[in-house]
Structures are given as structure tokens and as C-alpha cells.
Coordinates of C-alpha atoms in Angstrom, one line a residue:
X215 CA 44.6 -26.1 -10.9
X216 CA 43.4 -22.7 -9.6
X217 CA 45.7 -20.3 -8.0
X218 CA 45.8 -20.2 -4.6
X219 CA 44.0 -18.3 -2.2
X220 CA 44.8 -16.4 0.8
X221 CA 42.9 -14.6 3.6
X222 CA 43.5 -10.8 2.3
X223 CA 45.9 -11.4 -0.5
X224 CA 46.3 -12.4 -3.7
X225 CA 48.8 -13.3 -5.9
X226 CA 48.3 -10.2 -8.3
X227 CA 51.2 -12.4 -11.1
X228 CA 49.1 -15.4 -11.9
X229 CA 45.7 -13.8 -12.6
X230 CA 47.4 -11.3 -14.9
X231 CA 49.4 -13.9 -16.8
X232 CA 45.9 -16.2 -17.0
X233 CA 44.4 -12.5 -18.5
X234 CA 46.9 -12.6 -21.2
X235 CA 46.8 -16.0 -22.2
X236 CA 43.5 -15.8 -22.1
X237 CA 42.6 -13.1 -25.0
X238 CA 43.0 -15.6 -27.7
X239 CA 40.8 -17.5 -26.7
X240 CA 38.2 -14.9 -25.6
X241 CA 38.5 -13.5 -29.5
X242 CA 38.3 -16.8 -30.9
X243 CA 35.4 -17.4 -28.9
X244 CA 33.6 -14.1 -30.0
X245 CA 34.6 -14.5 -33.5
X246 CA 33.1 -18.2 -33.1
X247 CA 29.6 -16.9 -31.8
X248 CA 29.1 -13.7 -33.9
X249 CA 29.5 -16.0 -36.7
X250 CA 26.7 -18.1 -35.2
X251 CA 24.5 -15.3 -34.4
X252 CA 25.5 -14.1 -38.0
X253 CA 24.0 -17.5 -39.1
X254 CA 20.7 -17.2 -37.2
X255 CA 20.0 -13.7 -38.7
X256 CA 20.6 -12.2 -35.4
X257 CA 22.5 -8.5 -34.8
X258 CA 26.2 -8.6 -33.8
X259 CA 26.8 -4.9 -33.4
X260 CA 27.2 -3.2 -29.6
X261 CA 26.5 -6.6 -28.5
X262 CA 30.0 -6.9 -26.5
X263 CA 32.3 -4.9 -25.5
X264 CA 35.8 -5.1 -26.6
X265 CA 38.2 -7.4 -25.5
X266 CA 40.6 -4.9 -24.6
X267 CA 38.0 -3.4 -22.4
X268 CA 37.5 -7.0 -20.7
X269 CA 41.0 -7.3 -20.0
X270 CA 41.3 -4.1 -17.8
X271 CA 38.4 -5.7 -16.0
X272 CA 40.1 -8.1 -15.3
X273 CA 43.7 -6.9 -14.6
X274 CA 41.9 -4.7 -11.7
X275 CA 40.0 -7.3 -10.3
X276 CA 42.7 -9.0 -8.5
X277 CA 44.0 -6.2 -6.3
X278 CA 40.2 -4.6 -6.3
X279 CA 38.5 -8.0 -3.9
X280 CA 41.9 -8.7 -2.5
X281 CA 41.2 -7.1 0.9
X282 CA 38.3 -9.5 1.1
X283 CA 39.0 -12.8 2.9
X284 CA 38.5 -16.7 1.5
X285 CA 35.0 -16.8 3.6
X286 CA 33.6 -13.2 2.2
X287 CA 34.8 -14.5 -1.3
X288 CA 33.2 -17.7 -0.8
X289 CA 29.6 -16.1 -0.6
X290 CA 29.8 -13.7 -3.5
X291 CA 28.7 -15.5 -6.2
X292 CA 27.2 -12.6 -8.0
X293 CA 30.9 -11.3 -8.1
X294 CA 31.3 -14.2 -9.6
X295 CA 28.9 -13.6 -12.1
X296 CA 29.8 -10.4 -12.4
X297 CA 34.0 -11.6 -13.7
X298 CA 31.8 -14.0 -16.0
X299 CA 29.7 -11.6 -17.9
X300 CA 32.3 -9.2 -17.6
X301 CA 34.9 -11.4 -19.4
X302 CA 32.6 -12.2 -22.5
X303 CA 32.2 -8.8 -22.9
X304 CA 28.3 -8.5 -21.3
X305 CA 29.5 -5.3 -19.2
X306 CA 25.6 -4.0 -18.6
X307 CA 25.0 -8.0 -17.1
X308 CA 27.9 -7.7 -14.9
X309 CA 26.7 -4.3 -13.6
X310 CA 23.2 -6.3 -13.0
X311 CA 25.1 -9.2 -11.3
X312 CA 27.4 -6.5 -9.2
X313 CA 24.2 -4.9 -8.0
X314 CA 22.6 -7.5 -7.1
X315 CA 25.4 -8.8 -4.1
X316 CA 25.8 -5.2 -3.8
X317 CA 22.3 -5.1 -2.4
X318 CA 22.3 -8.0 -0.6
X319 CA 24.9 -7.6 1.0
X320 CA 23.3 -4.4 2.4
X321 CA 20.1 -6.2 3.2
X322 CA 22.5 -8.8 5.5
X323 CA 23.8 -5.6 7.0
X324 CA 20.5 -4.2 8.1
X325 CA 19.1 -7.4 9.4
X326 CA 22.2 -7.6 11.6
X327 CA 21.7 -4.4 12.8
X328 CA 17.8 -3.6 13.7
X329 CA 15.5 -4.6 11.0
X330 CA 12.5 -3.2 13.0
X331 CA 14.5 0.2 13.2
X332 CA 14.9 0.4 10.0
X333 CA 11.4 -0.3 8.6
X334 CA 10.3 2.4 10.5
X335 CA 12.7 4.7 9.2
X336 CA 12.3 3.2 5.4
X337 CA 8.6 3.0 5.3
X338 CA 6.6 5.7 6.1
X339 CA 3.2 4.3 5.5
X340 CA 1.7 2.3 8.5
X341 CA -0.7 0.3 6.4
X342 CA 2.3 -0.6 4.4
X343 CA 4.7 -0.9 7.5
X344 CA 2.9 -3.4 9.7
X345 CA 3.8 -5.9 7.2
X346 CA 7.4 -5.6 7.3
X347 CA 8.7 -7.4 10.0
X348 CA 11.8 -10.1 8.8
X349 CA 14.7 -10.3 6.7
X350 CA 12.9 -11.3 3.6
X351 CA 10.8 -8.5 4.0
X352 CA 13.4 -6.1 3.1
X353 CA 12.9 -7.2 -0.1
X354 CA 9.5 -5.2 -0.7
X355 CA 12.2 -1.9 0.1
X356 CA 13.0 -0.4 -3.0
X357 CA 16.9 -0.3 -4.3
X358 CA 17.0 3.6 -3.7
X359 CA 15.0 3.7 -0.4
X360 CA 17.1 1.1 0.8
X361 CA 19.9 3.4 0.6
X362 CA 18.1 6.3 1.7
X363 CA 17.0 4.9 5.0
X364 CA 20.6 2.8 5.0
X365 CA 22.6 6.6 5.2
X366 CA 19.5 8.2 7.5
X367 CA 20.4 5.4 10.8
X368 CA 24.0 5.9 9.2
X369 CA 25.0 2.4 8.5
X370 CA 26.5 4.0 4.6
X371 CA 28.2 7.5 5.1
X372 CA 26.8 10.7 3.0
X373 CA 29.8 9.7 0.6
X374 CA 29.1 5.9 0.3
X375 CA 24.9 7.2 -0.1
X376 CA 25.9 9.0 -3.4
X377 CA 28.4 6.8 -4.5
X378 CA 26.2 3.8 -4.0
X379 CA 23.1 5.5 -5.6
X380 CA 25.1 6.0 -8.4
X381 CA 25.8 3.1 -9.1
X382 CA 22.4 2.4 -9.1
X383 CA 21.2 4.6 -11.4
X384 CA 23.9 3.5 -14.0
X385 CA 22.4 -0.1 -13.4
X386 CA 19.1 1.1 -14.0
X387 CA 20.0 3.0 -17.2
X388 CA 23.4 1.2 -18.4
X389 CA 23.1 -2.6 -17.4
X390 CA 21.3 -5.6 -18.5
X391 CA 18.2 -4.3 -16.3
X392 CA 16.8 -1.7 -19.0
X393 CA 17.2 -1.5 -22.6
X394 CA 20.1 1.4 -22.4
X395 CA 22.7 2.5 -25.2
X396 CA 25.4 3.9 -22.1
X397 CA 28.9 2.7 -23.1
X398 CA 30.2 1.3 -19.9
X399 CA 34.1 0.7 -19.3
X400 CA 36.5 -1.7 -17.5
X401 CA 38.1 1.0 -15.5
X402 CA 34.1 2.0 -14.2
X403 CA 33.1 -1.8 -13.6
X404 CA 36.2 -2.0 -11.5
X405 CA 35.4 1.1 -9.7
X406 CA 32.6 0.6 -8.9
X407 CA 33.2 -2.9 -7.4
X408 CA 36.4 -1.6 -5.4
X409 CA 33.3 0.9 -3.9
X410 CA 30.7 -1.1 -3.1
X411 CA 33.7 -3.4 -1.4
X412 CA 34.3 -0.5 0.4
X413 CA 31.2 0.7 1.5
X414 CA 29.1 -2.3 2.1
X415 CA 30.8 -5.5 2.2
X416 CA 33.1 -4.1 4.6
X417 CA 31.0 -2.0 6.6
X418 CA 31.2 -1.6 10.5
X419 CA 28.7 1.1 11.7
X420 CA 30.4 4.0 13.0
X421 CA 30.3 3.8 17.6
X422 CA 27.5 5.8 17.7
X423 CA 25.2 3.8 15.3
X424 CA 26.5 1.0 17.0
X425 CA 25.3 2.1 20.5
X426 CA 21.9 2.9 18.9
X427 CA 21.5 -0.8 17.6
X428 CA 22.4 -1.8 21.2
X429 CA 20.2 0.4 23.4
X430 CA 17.2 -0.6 20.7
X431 CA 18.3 -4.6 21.2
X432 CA 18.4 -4.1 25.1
X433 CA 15.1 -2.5 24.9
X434 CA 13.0 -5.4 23.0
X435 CA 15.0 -8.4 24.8
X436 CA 15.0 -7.2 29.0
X437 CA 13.6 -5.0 31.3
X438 CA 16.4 -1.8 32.0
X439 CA 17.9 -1.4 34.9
X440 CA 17.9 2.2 36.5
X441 CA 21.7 2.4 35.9
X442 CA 21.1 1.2 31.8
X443 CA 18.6 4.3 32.1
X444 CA 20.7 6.9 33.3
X445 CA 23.3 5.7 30.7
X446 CA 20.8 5.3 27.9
X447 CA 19.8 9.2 29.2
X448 CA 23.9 10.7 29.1
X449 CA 23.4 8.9 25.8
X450 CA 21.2 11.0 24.3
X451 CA 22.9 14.1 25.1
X452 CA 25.6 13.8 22.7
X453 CA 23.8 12.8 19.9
X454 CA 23.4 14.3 16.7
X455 CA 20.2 15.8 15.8
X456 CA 19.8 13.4 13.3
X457 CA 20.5 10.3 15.8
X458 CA 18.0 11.4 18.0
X459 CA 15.3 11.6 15.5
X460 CA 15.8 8.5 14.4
X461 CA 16.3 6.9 17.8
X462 CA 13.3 8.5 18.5
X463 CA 10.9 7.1 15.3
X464 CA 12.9 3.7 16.2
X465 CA 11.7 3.6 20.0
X466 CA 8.4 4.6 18.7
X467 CA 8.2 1.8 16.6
X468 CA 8.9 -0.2 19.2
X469 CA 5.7 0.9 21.8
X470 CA 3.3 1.3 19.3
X471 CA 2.8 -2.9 18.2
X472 CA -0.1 -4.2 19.8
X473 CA 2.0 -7.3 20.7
X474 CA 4.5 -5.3 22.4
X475 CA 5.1 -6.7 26.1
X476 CA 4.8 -5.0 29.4
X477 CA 8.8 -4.5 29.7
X478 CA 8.9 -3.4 26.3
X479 CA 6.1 -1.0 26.9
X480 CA 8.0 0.5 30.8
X481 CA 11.4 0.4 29.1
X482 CA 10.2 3.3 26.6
X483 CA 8.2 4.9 28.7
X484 CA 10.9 5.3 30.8
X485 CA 13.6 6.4 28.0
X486 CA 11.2 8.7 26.2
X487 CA 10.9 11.5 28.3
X488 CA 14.6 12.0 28.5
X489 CA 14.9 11.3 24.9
X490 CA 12.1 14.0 23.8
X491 CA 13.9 17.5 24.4
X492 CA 16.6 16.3 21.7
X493 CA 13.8 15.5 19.0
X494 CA 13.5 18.0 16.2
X495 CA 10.2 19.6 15.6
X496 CA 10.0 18.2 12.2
X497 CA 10.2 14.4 13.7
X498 CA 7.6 15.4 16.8
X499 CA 5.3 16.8 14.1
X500 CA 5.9 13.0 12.2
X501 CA 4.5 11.4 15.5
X502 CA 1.3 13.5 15.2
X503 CA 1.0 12.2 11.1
X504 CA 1.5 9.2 12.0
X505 CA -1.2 9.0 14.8
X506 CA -3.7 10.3 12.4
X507 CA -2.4 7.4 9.7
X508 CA -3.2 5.1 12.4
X509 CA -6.5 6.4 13.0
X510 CA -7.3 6.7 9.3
X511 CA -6.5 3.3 8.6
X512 CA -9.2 2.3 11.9
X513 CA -5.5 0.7 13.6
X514 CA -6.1 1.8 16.7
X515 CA -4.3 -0.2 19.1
X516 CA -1.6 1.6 17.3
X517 CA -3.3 5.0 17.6
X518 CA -3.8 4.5 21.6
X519 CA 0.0 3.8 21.9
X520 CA 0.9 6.8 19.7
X521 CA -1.4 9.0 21.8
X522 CA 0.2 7.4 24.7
X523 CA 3.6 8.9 24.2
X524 CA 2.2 12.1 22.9
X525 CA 0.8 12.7 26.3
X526 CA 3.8 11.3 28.1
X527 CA 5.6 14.3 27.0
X528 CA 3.4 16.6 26.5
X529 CA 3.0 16.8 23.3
X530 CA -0.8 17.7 22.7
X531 CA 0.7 20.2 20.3
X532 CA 1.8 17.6 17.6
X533 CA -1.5 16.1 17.2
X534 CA -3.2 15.8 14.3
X535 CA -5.2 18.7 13.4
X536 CA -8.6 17.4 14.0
X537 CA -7.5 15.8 17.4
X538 CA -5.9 19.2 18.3
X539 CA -9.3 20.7 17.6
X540 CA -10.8 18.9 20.1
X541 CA -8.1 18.9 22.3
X542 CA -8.0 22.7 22.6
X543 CA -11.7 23.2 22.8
X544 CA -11.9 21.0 25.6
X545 CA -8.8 23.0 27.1
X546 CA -10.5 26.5 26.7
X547 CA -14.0 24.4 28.0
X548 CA -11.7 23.5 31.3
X549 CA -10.0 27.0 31.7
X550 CA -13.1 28.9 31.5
X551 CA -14.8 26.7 34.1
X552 CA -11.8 27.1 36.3
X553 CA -11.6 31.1 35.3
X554 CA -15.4 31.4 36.6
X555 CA -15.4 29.2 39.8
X556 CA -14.8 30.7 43.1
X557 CA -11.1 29.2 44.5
X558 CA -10.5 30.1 40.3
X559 CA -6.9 31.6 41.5
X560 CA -6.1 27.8 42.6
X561 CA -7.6 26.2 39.4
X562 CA -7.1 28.9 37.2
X563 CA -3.1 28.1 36.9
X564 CA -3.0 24.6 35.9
X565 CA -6.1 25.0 33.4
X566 CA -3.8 27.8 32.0
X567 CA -0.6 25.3 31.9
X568 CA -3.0 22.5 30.0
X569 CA -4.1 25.1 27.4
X570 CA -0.2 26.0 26.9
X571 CA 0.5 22.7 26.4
X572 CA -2.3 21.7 24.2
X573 CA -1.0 24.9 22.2
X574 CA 2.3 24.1 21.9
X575 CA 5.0 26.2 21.4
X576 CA 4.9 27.8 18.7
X577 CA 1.1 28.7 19.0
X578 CA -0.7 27.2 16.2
X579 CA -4.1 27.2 16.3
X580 CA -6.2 25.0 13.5
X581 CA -8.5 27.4 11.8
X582 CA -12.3 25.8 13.2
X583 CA -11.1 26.7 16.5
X584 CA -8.7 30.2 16.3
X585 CA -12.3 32.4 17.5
X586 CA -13.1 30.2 20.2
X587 CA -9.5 30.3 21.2
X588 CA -9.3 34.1 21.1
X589 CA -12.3 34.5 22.8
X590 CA -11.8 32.8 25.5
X591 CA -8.4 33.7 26.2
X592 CA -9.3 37.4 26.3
X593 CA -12.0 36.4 28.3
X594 CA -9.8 34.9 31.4
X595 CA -6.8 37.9 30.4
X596 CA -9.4 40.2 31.6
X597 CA -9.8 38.4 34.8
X598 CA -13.3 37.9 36.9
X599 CA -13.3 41.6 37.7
X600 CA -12.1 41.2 41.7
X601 CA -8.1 40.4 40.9
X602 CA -5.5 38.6 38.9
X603 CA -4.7 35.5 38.7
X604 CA -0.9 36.1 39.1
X605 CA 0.1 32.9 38.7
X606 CA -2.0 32.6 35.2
X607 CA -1.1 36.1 34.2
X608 CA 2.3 35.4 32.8
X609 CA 0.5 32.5 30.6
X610 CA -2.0 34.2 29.3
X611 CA 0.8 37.0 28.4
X612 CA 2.3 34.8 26.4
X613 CA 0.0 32.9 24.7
X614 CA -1.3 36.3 23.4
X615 CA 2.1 37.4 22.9
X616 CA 2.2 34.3 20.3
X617 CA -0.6 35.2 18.3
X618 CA -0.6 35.8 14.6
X619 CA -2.1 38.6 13.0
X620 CA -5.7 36.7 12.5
X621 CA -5.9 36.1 15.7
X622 CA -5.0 39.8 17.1
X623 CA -7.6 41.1 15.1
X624 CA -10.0 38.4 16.0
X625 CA -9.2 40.1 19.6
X626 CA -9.5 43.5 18.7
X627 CA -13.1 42.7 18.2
X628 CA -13.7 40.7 20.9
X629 CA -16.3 43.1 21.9
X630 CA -18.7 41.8 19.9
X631 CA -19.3 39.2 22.0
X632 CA -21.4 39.5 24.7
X633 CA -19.2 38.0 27.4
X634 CA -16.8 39.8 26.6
X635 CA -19.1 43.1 26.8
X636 CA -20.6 42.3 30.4
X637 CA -17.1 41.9 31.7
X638 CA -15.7 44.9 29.8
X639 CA -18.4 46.8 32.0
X640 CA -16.0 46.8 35.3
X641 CA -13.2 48.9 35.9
X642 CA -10.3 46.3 36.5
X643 CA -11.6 44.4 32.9
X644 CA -11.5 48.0 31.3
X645 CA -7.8 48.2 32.9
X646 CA -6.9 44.9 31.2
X647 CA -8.4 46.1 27.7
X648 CA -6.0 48.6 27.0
X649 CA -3.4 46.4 27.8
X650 CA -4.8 44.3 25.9
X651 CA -5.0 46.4 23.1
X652 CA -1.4 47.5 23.4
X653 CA -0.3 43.9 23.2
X654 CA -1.5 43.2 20.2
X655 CA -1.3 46.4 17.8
X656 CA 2.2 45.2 16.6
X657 CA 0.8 42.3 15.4
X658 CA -2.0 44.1 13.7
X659 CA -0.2 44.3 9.8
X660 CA -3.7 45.0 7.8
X661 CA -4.1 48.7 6.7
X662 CA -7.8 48.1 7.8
X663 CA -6.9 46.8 11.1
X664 CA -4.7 49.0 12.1
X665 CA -7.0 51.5 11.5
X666 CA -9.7 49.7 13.5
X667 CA -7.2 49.9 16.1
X668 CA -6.9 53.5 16.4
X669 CA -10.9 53.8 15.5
X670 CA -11.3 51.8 19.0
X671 CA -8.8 53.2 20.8
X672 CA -10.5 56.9 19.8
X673 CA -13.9 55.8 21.0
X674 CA -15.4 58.6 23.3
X675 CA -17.0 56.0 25.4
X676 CA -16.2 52.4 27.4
X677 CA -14.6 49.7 26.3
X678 CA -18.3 47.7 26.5
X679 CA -20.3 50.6 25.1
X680 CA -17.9 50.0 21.1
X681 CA -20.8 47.6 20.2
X682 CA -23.8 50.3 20.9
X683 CA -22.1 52.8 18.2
X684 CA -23.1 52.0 14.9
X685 CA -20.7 52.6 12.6
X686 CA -17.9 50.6 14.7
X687 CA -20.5 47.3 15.0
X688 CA -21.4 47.7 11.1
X689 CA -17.8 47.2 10.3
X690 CA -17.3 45.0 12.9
X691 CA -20.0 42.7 11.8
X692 CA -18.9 43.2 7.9
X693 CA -15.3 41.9 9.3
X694 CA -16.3 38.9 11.6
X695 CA -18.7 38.0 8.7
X696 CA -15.7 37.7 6.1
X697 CA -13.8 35.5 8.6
X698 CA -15.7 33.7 9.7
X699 CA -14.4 30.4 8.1

């Protein structure tokens, strides 16, 4: 009759006793089959392990699952496999059979959580993600990836993440999985049972993870109420930059689906803007990538979504670099209508605001576009020659302020185009030029530019008359011809 069992205990004196008497048998049993293996011209060396080996298996198995109750013991039968192999002496099997719970266990545990979440976190490519959608899927998630993403929404700790991967390298290159010559031990098998007990059997995501997987299930099943909302917003104030990253690429996940539903769509519409100041700038620059994926692979109910929430917040800056190209030039296109029409100190502000925003903030500007960009923003900087736009000033000021050291000498040279030279010809544009020009010689680095710089500032002459001398338009022309890629 088998021992008893009880919920969270076990009696530690009867499996140990059953251990003991049975070794004889286990070496009479291996004597038995080398000597048929022996008989069929088959190997017998660093087939098994030995027995002594088994038995500390085995005498730390008992106290190792004992915290586990009749029902969680009931539905491990790869533990089960794993005591078998392991008491024959097939340690690299049992390490297989070990695994394999180990990981499905963890697969239970993201199902139960947010399976959607977590494709989005595990899965980065959107031709590849769109078919991930169920439980079974998570089966197309690599071992390792599945503990990556698995410690990124936090469901396994840092600790548990390289314990656990591990483990699965030592199954990889010590188990039944690979040919391998690692010696593997009793003492490690148990170990590494006691932790994947531990660490995913057992787990219970920590509150915070726990209030993510809530908020996400409240999103997809209802329409929030305003008082969810200003919860869900408090919410995101304490979370870890990590959290809201992920909570972020989760939510995201959510809109983008063509078949996402009209309360599903408000709901994160609603929750995004609050959620957005908390998002890195490595994770808003992931949006932009994967609107471009999107548009690559022609998905674009997908890519309207994703452009969607970009704009919600926005976040013009983080698209992909030949959507920001157009994006900006139709910004400058906008300012400088509003720069040259008559009420231009009522338009001129928010056509300013746009091209910040387009910008972003750190003020990078893709390469087909940083001379346009330049031009045009010394253009309006030097104002329509009867006043300042004072409510545009200060964002001209800094957009200049943000530029790089192409881009100041791109404005030091400015000149040479002909807008630039008609407007240089009045007195409040000629004003603006040497601030202008004091504004950007910190940024000027170049030996050569620098030295341009004080060639310019030197000139005898007006700001519009640098082009007419030849020596400064020879190596202007030289210098504009060089960059002009």
C-alpha cells in the first residue's frame, strides 16, 4: 500500500526506509540490465549514475515537494517522471522531465495572468505576434524567452530569472535533451526541484503585478468608469519605470487589433494620456518601430491604430524616420505659411508648438530633412522684418538652442540662400543675425567652422551682402557641396 498523503506534509520516515530497502533491488536491477546490454554488444559505461547518487535523490525528495498539496501533486506527473528516471540512475532524463513541468507550469501561470500582455512583451515581431493569441500558442515562445518576458511583467523575480535560466541551460547541455558529458548529482537534481517549486509552482505575482493584470482584464471586458480612471491614473504614479513600460506595450497591444471594440478602443484612449509621462524614452521610441513593422509588413489597420496613440500624446517625435520626414517637412511647410501671412503673430505660435512637437524633445532631425529644417527655422527666428512674434520667440530659442553641431553650421551659412538674403536686407533681420550667430558659436566644434564664424562675423559689410564676396561664397559653396547628403 502507498504511504499516505497529506495536504503539505509528508511523512519524511517511510519514504526513507522504502529508499533503503530499496537499493538492493535497484543494484540488482542494474547489474541485471548491464549484463543484458552487455549481451547485445551495447556500452555500459557513464550510462547511470550511481546508486548512491540516486538515493540522495531520493532522500531529499520527500521534504523538497512536501510544501506542495495532494491536488498540486496530483498534476505533476513529470515530477513523477522525473523520481523515475532519477531512481534508475537516468539523472540527464529526469532533468528533461523536471523541465518540462517546470515550463508548464509557467505557461499555466501566464495564461492565468494576461496571455495577450505577455505576447506583446515576449514577441517583438508583429508579423510573428499576430498569431499568438491562446494558451497553446505559448508554446511557439522559446524556453529562455519565456523566462525573459516572464521576469520583465515580473511574474519570476530577478533571482528566480537566473536561477530558473540556469537550470535551463544545464538541461540544454547536461540532460537527456543534447548529447552532453556534464556529471549531474543528487544533491543538484534536488535543488533544482526545491527551486523551481519555489519559483513557479508556487508563484503569486507580487501586488503590483497583480493590479497590472487587473487594470489590463478591466480594460478588454467593460467600459471604465470615471472613478476606475482616476484610480487606474494614481496607479500609474507609483509605478516602477519598468511597470510602466510594460503597462504601456500591454495597453498598446490592446488598441492596436483591428477587432478591438469601441469600449476597448475609449478605455485606452482614455488611460493613455495619463499613462504616457511615466514611459521611458527607450519604450516610446519601441512604439515608433513598431509602427514602421506595421507598415512594412502592409498591416495597416495596425499602423492607423499605432499612429493613433502616437498623436494622442503627442508623440510625432517617435515616428519612424521616414514618417518623421514627412511629418516635419509638412510642419516647417505650415510654419512658414503662418510666419508669412498677415495676422502671422496669431498663427505663428501654434505652427511653432506643432514643429516642437513633431521635433520632439531631444531635437533629432533625420538627415534628408536637417537643411530644410535649419532653413526654415532661421527664416521665421529672423521674424517678417516689422516685429517679433513674442509668443513664438521663446520656441524658436529653443529649438535652436537644441541643435547639433551640423545643424549650427548649416545656420551659419544660411546666407546662401536667397530667402534668407532678401530678409537679412532689413534692419530688425540684421538684429536677429547676430543673435543668431551668438546662439550658435558654442555649438560650432569644427576647427573650420569656427573659423567661418569669426570670418563672418569680421565681414566689413551686411549680413545679406556675405554671399556677394567671393572668397566667403567659394567656401561656402565648397562646404554646402560636401554636406549636402
Amino acid at each position: 500500500m502507498s504511504p499516505k498523503r497529506t495536504t503539505g506534509n509528508l511523512p519524511v520516515s517511510r519514504p526513507q526506509t522504502s529508499v533503503q530497502a530499496a537499493r538492493a533491488d535497484l543494484e540488482a536491477f542494474e547489474d541485471l540490465m548491464f549484463q543484458v546490454l552487455e549481451d547485445w554488444g551495447l556500452p555500459t559505461d557513464n550510462i547511470i549514475v550511481a546508486a548512491r547518487q540516486r538515493e540522495t535523490l531520493l532522500r531529499n525528495t520527500p521534504s523538497v515537494i512536501e510544501d506542495l498539496t495532494d491536488a498540486e501533486r496530483a498534476k505533476a506527473p513529470y515530477i513523477a517522471k522525473m523520481i523515475m528516471a532519477g531512481s534508475v540512475g537516468l539523472f540527464d532524463a529526469a532533468l528533461n522531465y523536471l523541465w518540462n513541468e517546470t515550463v508548464n507550469r509557467l505557461r499555466d501561470h501566464v495564461a492565468a495572468f494576461d496571455v495577450d500582455y505577455f505576447f506583446e512583451l515576449a514577441e517583438p515581431d508583429p508579423a510573428r505576434r499576430k498569431n499568438l493569441k491562446t494558451r497553446e500558442d505559448l508554446s511557439e515562445i522559446g524556453d529562455y524567452q519565456l523566462l525573459e518576458a516572464a521576469n520583465r511583467i515580473k511574474l519570476i523575480s530577478d533571482v528566480a530569472f537566473k536561477q530558473l535560466a540556469h537550470i535551463n541551460y544545464m538541461r540544454n547541455h547536461a540532460s537527456a535533451a543534447h548529447p552532453n558529458i556534464e556529471e549531474l548529482t543528487g544533491l543538484k537534481l534536488a535543488e533544482w526541484l526545491e527551486t523551481c517549486i519555489k519559483e513557479v509552482f508556487q508563484l503569486k505575482p507580487r501586488n503590483v503585478v497583480a493590479e497590472i493584470g487587473k487594470l489590463l482584464h478591466n480594460v478588454k471586458a467593460k467600459r471604465l468608469p470615471s472613478d476606475e480612471l482616476k484610480k487606474a491614473a494614481t496607479f500609474f504614479d507609483g509605478l516602477p519605470q519598468d511597470q510602466a513600460d510594460n503597462l504601456a506595450a500591454g495597453l498598446f497591444g490592446i488598441y492596436t487589433p483591428a477587432n478591438a471594440t469601441p469600449e476597448v478602443l475609449d478605455n485606452v484612449r482614455l488611460l493613455w494620456p495619463e499613462l504616457w509621462p511615466m514611459v521611458s524614452e527607450d519604450a516610446r521610441n519601441e512604439f515608433g518601430i513598431k509602427l514602421a513593422r506595421f507598415s512594412a509588413n502592409v498591416d495597416l489597420d495596425r499602423a492607423t491604430r499605432a499612429r493613433e496613440l502616437l498623436d494622442l500624446v503627442d508623440g510625432s517625435a517617435y515616428l519612424p524616420e521616414s514618417e518623421r520626414v514627412a511629418e516635419i517637412q509638412q510642419a516647417l511647410d505650415a510654419l512658414k505659411r503662418a510666419h508669412e501671412e498677415w495676422n502671422n503673430f496669431y498663427e505663428e505660435p501654434p505652427a511653432a508648438q506643432r514643429l516642437k512637437d513633431v521635433v520632439g524633445r531631444h531635437g533629432d532631425i533625420p538627415a534628408q530633412v536637417t537643411r530644410s529644417y535649419v532653413v526654415h527655422l532661421v527664416y521665421v527666428f529672423l521674424t517678417n522684418s516689422h516685429g517679433v512674434a513674442w509668443n513664438a520667440e521663446p520656441t524658436y530659442q529653443e529649438l535652436i538652442g537644441r541643435f547639433d553641431g551640423l545643424q549650427a553650421a548649416f545656420a551659419l551659412r544660411s546666407f546662401a540662400n536667397s530667402k534668407i538674403r532678401l530678409r537679412l536686407e532689413d534692419k530688425l533681420p540684421r538684429e536677429k543675425w547676430d543673435e543668431l550667430l551668438d546662439m550658435i558659436a558654442p555649438k560650432l566644434t569644427g576647427r573650420r567652422d569656427r573659423a567661418f564664424l569669426d570670418t563672418v562675423r569680421d565681414f566689413n559689410g551686411t549680413p545679406d551682402e556675405l554671399w556677394l564676396d567671393s572668397k566667403i561664397k567659394a567656401e561656402t559653396k565648397r562646404w554646402l557641396d560636401r554636406n549636402k547628403d
